[in-house]
Amino acid sequence: MDNPILKNGSPAATVAPQKSPSHTKGISLESESTEGTRTYRMTTDCDLRDDLPQDKQVTITETPMQARCRSGNLLFDGLFALAIQEAHQNSVSFIQDADYADGESIEINAYKTGEKWNFVWTRDLAYALDLGLASHDTGRALDSLRFKASRLKSGIQEGFQQQIVQDTGSGGSYPVSTDRVVWALGAYETSLHLSSYERQEFIKEIFPILRDTIEQDRVLVFDSASGLYRGEQSFLDWREQTYPQWTEHDTLAIAMSKALSVNAINVFLLRMAADCGRQLNHAVEAERYESWADQLQSVINEKFYDEDAGLYRTYLLSEFGEYDLALPRFDLLGQCLAILFNIANEERTQRILANYPTGLHGPAVVWPQEKGVAIYHNQGIWPFVTAYWIKAGVKAGHSSVVDAGVKSLMDLAAANLSNMENFDFVSGRAYIKLAEQEGPVINSRRQLWSVAGYLYSVQNAIFGLNAETEGIRIAPFVTQWMRRELFAGSERVVLFNAPCLNTLHTITLHLPEATAAISGTAAVRRIVLNGSQVTGETVAASLLQDENHWEVYLEASDSTREDRSLTNVDVQCPEAIYSPAQPEWDASDGGVRCTSGLLTLSFNHPCPDGLVFDIYRNGKLYTTVHNTDDWQDPYSADYEKRGYVYNVVARSLKQGFVSHPTRGRRYIAPNQQIILNTTEMVLNGAEFVERYIEGWGLPAHEIRVPNIRVCYSGRYAIQVSYANGAGPINTGIACAVKRLEIGSNSSECIEMGYLIMPQTGSWTQYQLSNSVVVQLDHTKDYTLCIFEDSYSRNMSFLASNENYTALPGGGAECHNLVNISNIRFSFLG
């Protein structure tokens, strides 16, 4: 596809004063240059976000010592200068957020998140540092990272004392959201830009943080039954955008599900911690973490990879933690992390890059899209994820991916005069309003990870400047399209003063002839550093000067590798991008009833034409029906002795897209469930209010129920009916966590687990917790006990949240409270 914005870049002005206009579709650009300084004036007539006027202009002034490009393409150079300017604008001496310190300023030299986001958030920071910002201001990167790690609050003696901060989020944050581990990615990249001594001291500093986070998560977040970590997808943290619509008001399924991105990051975290442990002579921890990483990588490949699609599934949905539902839905960041962390082998890597769909303006962050759901993560292009797509393409040598990614970043930044947070996948706009949809509903200029992603595409991908533990590796990625269109009028392109390993680097790429055939990427013929020929792939840091000059001579590749393709979709064709709507259970009987000794399902769909309906039983695809008439399970006569849970998924016959699933429905036969009301509980702490326990969960509180006997021997799911009004569904830090133990009346604990009770938005809004699954004998009496131990932690236990002033959990006290209505034992079989 031709790119109208990038075709007509004028040669860069080199003699002052001189103006060089660059006119493209919707964009005009001119510059003035004097003694190495260049000022760009970029104007767009495209629709801009937030009612900014059309024909808006931005002025960018380079200084001789800052990083800058001279490529012969004025737009390419100007957009790099824009990214450098926006990185400087996000480099601040104080931050503030309405939820912290009552909105007052907090002094810190940090990277803030964007024009509209004046705070430091863990995931945004970590991804931005990894993509390119760690090298630009390493001191600021270190200060920002330290701000997102914390000790426990004063007076908390037990538990893991130093942990990564999970920011406010769904259901009260951790352990619903668990992608705080991405902090390790930013910390690793930052460590590469320290001196040997500084790096060793930094490793000593961060190893306890990595270790304590790993050990805490291993107890509370790791699911030993599946071998995977639970929690919300990394960055895709807006419930109904990417999860079933019923999670909008109940985040438990998000907490119990296993996300590809989170598990991939845990592989990286474990390997990094193992490496740090080896350097610090912590051999036992190093061996354990390496073993855990190997096991996790194997399970990811076994349980997430969809052979038919050639992609890894985005998550395994688990409503109460009893079983996982694997559906063919995908996300781009997860695919890229699987490639970059060596989880995907070479064959799978090539399939992912060839199969993940992209559109006219770039790749969507999730696939497929949801019609009628607002545009944000759904139907969204996020430049930082596009940058990771480029990064994966570079690693795999996939020139088509890199070209499409670079075009997307350049087009969208140019049209909007900023590295925006996100865009609509269909139109490429920063905001659009249609009859059924509008969005992106939130969007910020100079978003930190978008800025970093643009910097990565130029300095790391195209110019190939890479920091490694041994030093610097120069590996440019110049494709046929770049040579013939992006740099058509130039024999060489230059990146000046790029920071790396606390030194500056000027890299001159001597290009092949424009008419030369490049297969994949141009090959490096030779590299000269500071006048001396480079031998080997990596130059040791000890050989670098304060200012370094690289001459890289490229030649047309003689590789016979076939050109690697992309899956392009027609964004204007709804059938090509939208999944079916979710089916709904019949409200009159809850969807599942018993008729003539068998279980019957009743569900409906707003537009059943062209669809079939896949019925899942206990997480496994059971059968497919072709209409929404009542369906009877012919093999359910044993329902009194087996626990059956059903989900229904709509599937398009033409495209094969699947909907989100219905909520799981379980038919409860007589004697299959025991409900223990508050009158049967022995309470230590809090108080009974009518038939509820209110304000329960302080460290000294305990609930005990003796003399429990079940009707059948087998597996039981134990859940608590609770309310958590510490905050709304979408933010906060007070997801409640408690330990549950089952023992016989005369013995110690025989089964245990942790209850996860996300915020419900109100102290009167009761929902069910996750399930703790136990094996029980109907001939024995049991005692149940619920209490708080040293692993029962949410983010209100961290000292960094003493500054949190918006909702319960801030200040010196922790908040781990719930109201309780009853406790349920449900027979599973």
Short mmCIF file of C-alpha atoms in Angstrom, two decimals, residues 303-493:
data_model
loop_
_atom_site.label_atom_id
_atom_site.label_comp_id
_atom_site.label_asym_id
_atom_site.label_seq_id
_atom_site.Cartn_x
_atom_site.Cartn_y
_atom_site.Cartn_z
CA LYS A 303 -2.35 -23.99 26.91
CA PHE A 304 -2.38 -20.67 25.06
CA TYR A 305 -1.29 -21.56 21.54
CA ASP A 306 -4.09 -22.00 19.02
CA GLU A 307 -2.75 -24.20 16.26
CA ASP A 308 -5.60 -23.41 13.86
CA ALA A 309 -5.14 -19.64 14.15
CA GLY A 310 -1.35 -19.71 14.41
CA LEU A 311 -1.63 -17.30 17.36
CA TYR A 312 -1.58 -17.39 21.15
CA ARG A 313 -4.96 -16.85 22.80
CA THR A 314 -5.22 -13.62 24.77
CA TYR A 315 -6.56 -15.24 27.95
CA LEU A 316 -8.10 -18.34 29.46
CA LEU A 317 -11.36 -17.24 31.07
CA SER A 318 -12.18 -18.61 34.50
CA GLU A 319 -15.31 -17.36 36.23
CA PHE A 320 -14.67 -18.67 39.74
CA GLY A 321 -11.31 -20.36 39.31
CA GLU A 322 -12.80 -23.83 38.84
CA TYR A 323 -11.99 -24.33 35.15
CA ASP A 324 -10.50 -22.42 32.20
CA LEU A 325 -12.39 -21.57 29.02
CA ALA A 326 -10.11 -21.20 25.98
CA LEU A 327 -11.60 -19.21 23.08
CA PRO A 328 -9.96 -17.95 19.86
CA ARG A 329 -9.57 -14.29 20.83
CA PHE A 330 -6.20 -12.57 20.55
CA ASP A 331 -4.18 -9.51 21.52
CA LEU A 332 -1.13 -8.00 19.84
CA LEU A 333 1.00 -7.17 22.89
CA GLY A 334 0.77 -10.73 24.17
CA GLN A 335 1.89 -12.10 20.79
CA CYS A 336 4.86 -9.73 20.70
CA LEU A 337 5.97 -10.55 24.24
CA ALA A 338 5.80 -14.28 23.45
CA ILE A 339 8.16 -13.64 20.53
CA LEU A 340 10.52 -11.25 22.33
CA PHE A 341 10.89 -13.44 25.43
CA ASN A 342 11.64 -16.54 23.32
CA ILE A 343 8.46 -18.33 24.34
CA ALA A 344 7.46 -18.78 20.70
CA ASN A 345 9.87 -20.79 18.58
CA GLU A 346 10.92 -19.69 15.10
CA GLU A 347 8.07 -21.46 13.31
CA ARG A 348 5.43 -20.02 15.63
CA THR A 349 7.03 -16.59 15.49
CA GLN A 350 6.71 -16.47 11.71
CA ARG A 351 3.11 -17.70 11.87
CA ILE A 352 2.19 -15.02 14.44
CA LEU A 353 3.66 -12.20 12.37
CA ALA A 354 2.04 -13.47 9.21
CA ASN A 355 -1.36 -14.21 10.77
CA TYR A 356 -2.10 -11.36 13.17
CA PRO A 357 -4.47 -9.04 11.24
CA THR A 358 -3.56 -5.48 10.36
CA GLY A 359 -5.59 -2.74 8.72
CA LEU A 360 -5.12 0.37 6.62
CA HIS A 361 -3.79 2.41 9.54
CA GLY A 362 -1.96 -0.29 11.52
CA PRO A 363 -2.69 -3.32 13.72
CA ALA A 364 -5.48 -3.34 16.31
CA VAL A 365 -4.43 -4.23 19.85
CA VAL A 366 -7.15 -6.90 20.16
CA TRP A 367 -8.77 -9.22 17.65
CA PRO A 368 -11.58 -9.41 16.70
CA GLN A 369 -13.50 -6.23 17.59
CA GLU A 370 -16.80 -5.75 19.43
CA LYS A 371 -19.52 -3.83 17.62
CA GLY A 372 -21.41 -1.47 19.88
CA VAL A 373 -18.61 -1.29 22.44
CA ALA A 374 -16.91 2.09 22.75
CA ILE A 375 -13.57 2.53 20.99
CA TYR A 376 -10.56 2.43 23.29
CA HIS A 377 -8.85 -0.93 23.63
CA ASN A 378 -11.67 -2.34 21.53
CA GLN A 379 -11.15 -1.25 17.93
CA GLY A 380 -8.02 0.63 18.95
CA ILE A 381 -4.53 1.17 17.57
CA TRP A 382 -2.02 1.92 20.34
CA PRO A 383 1.33 3.17 19.00
CA PHE A 384 3.37 1.63 21.82
CA VAL A 385 1.97 -1.81 20.97
CA THR A 386 2.70 -1.13 17.29
CA ALA A 387 6.28 -0.41 18.39
CA TYR A 388 6.43 -3.83 20.07
CA TRP A 389 5.11 -5.31 16.82
CA ILE A 390 8.01 -3.61 15.04
CA LYS A 391 10.39 -4.93 17.71
CA ALA A 392 9.12 -8.47 17.18
CA GLY A 393 9.42 -7.97 13.41
CA VAL A 394 13.02 -6.84 13.76
CA LYS A 395 13.87 -9.85 15.93
CA ALA A 396 12.32 -12.20 13.38
CA GLY A 397 13.64 -10.38 10.30
CA HIS A 398 10.08 -9.75 9.08
CA SER A 399 10.41 -6.67 6.86
CA SER A 400 6.69 -6.43 6.02
CA VAL A 401 5.79 -6.08 9.71
CA VAL A 402 8.48 -3.46 10.29
CA ASP A 403 7.45 -1.44 7.23
CA ALA A 404 3.76 -1.50 8.16
CA GLY A 405 4.57 -0.54 11.75
CA VAL A 406 6.84 2.37 10.82
CA LYS A 407 4.27 3.66 8.32
CA SER A 408 1.55 3.51 10.97
CA LEU A 409 3.60 5.39 13.58
CA MET A 410 4.64 8.08 11.11
CA ASP A 411 1.22 8.56 9.52
CA LEU A 412 -0.65 8.87 12.79
CA ALA A 413 1.87 11.09 14.56
CA ALA A 414 2.09 13.42 11.55
CA ALA A 415 -1.67 13.77 11.10
CA ASN A 416 -2.18 14.57 14.79
CA LEU A 417 1.01 16.59 15.43
CA SER A 418 1.75 14.41 18.44
CA ASN A 419 2.45 10.86 19.54
CA MET A 420 -1.08 10.20 20.71
CA GLU A 421 -2.25 7.57 23.19
CA ASN A 422 -4.47 5.69 20.72
CA PHE A 423 -6.51 5.76 17.52
CA ASP A 424 -9.61 4.22 15.97
CA PHE A 425 -8.62 1.11 14.03
CA VAL A 426 -11.15 1.72 11.26
CA SER A 427 -10.65 5.42 10.47
CA GLY A 428 -7.20 6.06 11.93
CA ARG A 429 -8.57 9.09 13.76
CA ALA A 430 -7.89 10.17 17.34
CA TYR A 431 -11.66 10.56 17.83
CA ILE A 432 -14.72 9.59 15.85
CA LYS A 433 -18.42 9.51 16.64
CA LEU A 434 -20.76 7.14 14.84
CA ALA A 435 -24.32 5.99 15.43
CA GLU A 436 -23.26 2.91 17.41
CA GLN A 437 -19.76 3.79 18.58
CA GLU A 438 -17.49 6.64 19.50
CA GLY A 439 -13.96 7.03 20.74
CA PRO A 440 -11.27 6.53 21.64
CA VAL A 441 -13.08 7.65 24.77
CA ILE A 442 -9.85 8.86 26.40
CA ASN A 443 -6.81 10.07 24.49
CA SER A 444 -3.77 12.09 25.42
CA ARG A 445 -1.12 13.85 23.43
CA ARG A 446 2.55 13.01 23.98
CA GLN A 447 1.65 9.76 25.73
CA LEU A 448 4.90 8.53 27.26
CA TRP A 449 4.96 5.01 25.83
CA SER A 450 3.85 6.29 22.41
CA VAL A 451 6.75 8.75 22.43
CA ALA A 452 9.10 5.96 23.46
CA GLY A 453 7.71 3.69 20.77
CA TYR A 454 8.44 6.28 18.10
CA LEU A 455 11.98 6.78 19.38
CA TYR A 456 12.47 3.01 19.32
CA SER A 457 11.37 2.76 15.69
CA VAL A 458 14.07 5.20 14.63
CA GLN A 459 17.05 4.80 16.95
CA ASN A 460 16.75 1.10 17.78
CA ALA A 461 14.99 -0.44 14.80
CA ILE A 462 16.09 1.51 11.71
CA PHE A 463 19.50 2.70 12.97
CA GLY A 464 19.98 -0.47 15.00
CA LEU A 465 21.41 1.05 18.21
CA ASN A 466 21.10 -1.68 20.84
CA ALA A 467 22.41 -1.80 24.41
CA GLU A 468 23.40 -5.23 25.67
CA THR A 469 25.01 -6.52 28.84
CA GLU A 470 28.39 -6.72 27.07
CA GLY A 471 28.21 -3.33 25.35
CA ILE A 472 26.65 -1.98 22.14
CA ARG A 473 25.50 -3.81 19.05
CA ILE A 474 24.72 -1.93 15.84
CA ALA A 475 22.23 -3.82 13.67
CA PRO A 476 20.32 -1.49 11.28
CA PHE A 477 17.01 -2.62 9.79
CA VAL A 478 16.67 -0.90 6.41
CA THR A 479 14.13 -2.43 4.04
CA GLN A 480 13.41 -2.07 0.36
CA TRP A 481 10.53 0.30 1.09
CA MET A 482 12.64 2.48 3.35
CA ARG A 483 15.43 2.73 0.79
CA ARG A 484 13.19 3.44 -2.20
CA GLU A 485 10.55 5.66 -0.58
CA LEU A 486 11.51 6.87 2.87
CA PHE A 487 15.12 7.68 1.96
CA ALA A 488 14.71 7.89 -1.82
CA GLY A 489 16.79 11.06 -2.31
CA SER A 490 19.69 10.18 0.00
CA GLU A 491 22.88 8.19 -0.17
CA ARG A 492 23.24 8.22 3.58
CA VAL A 493 21.13 8.90 6.68
#
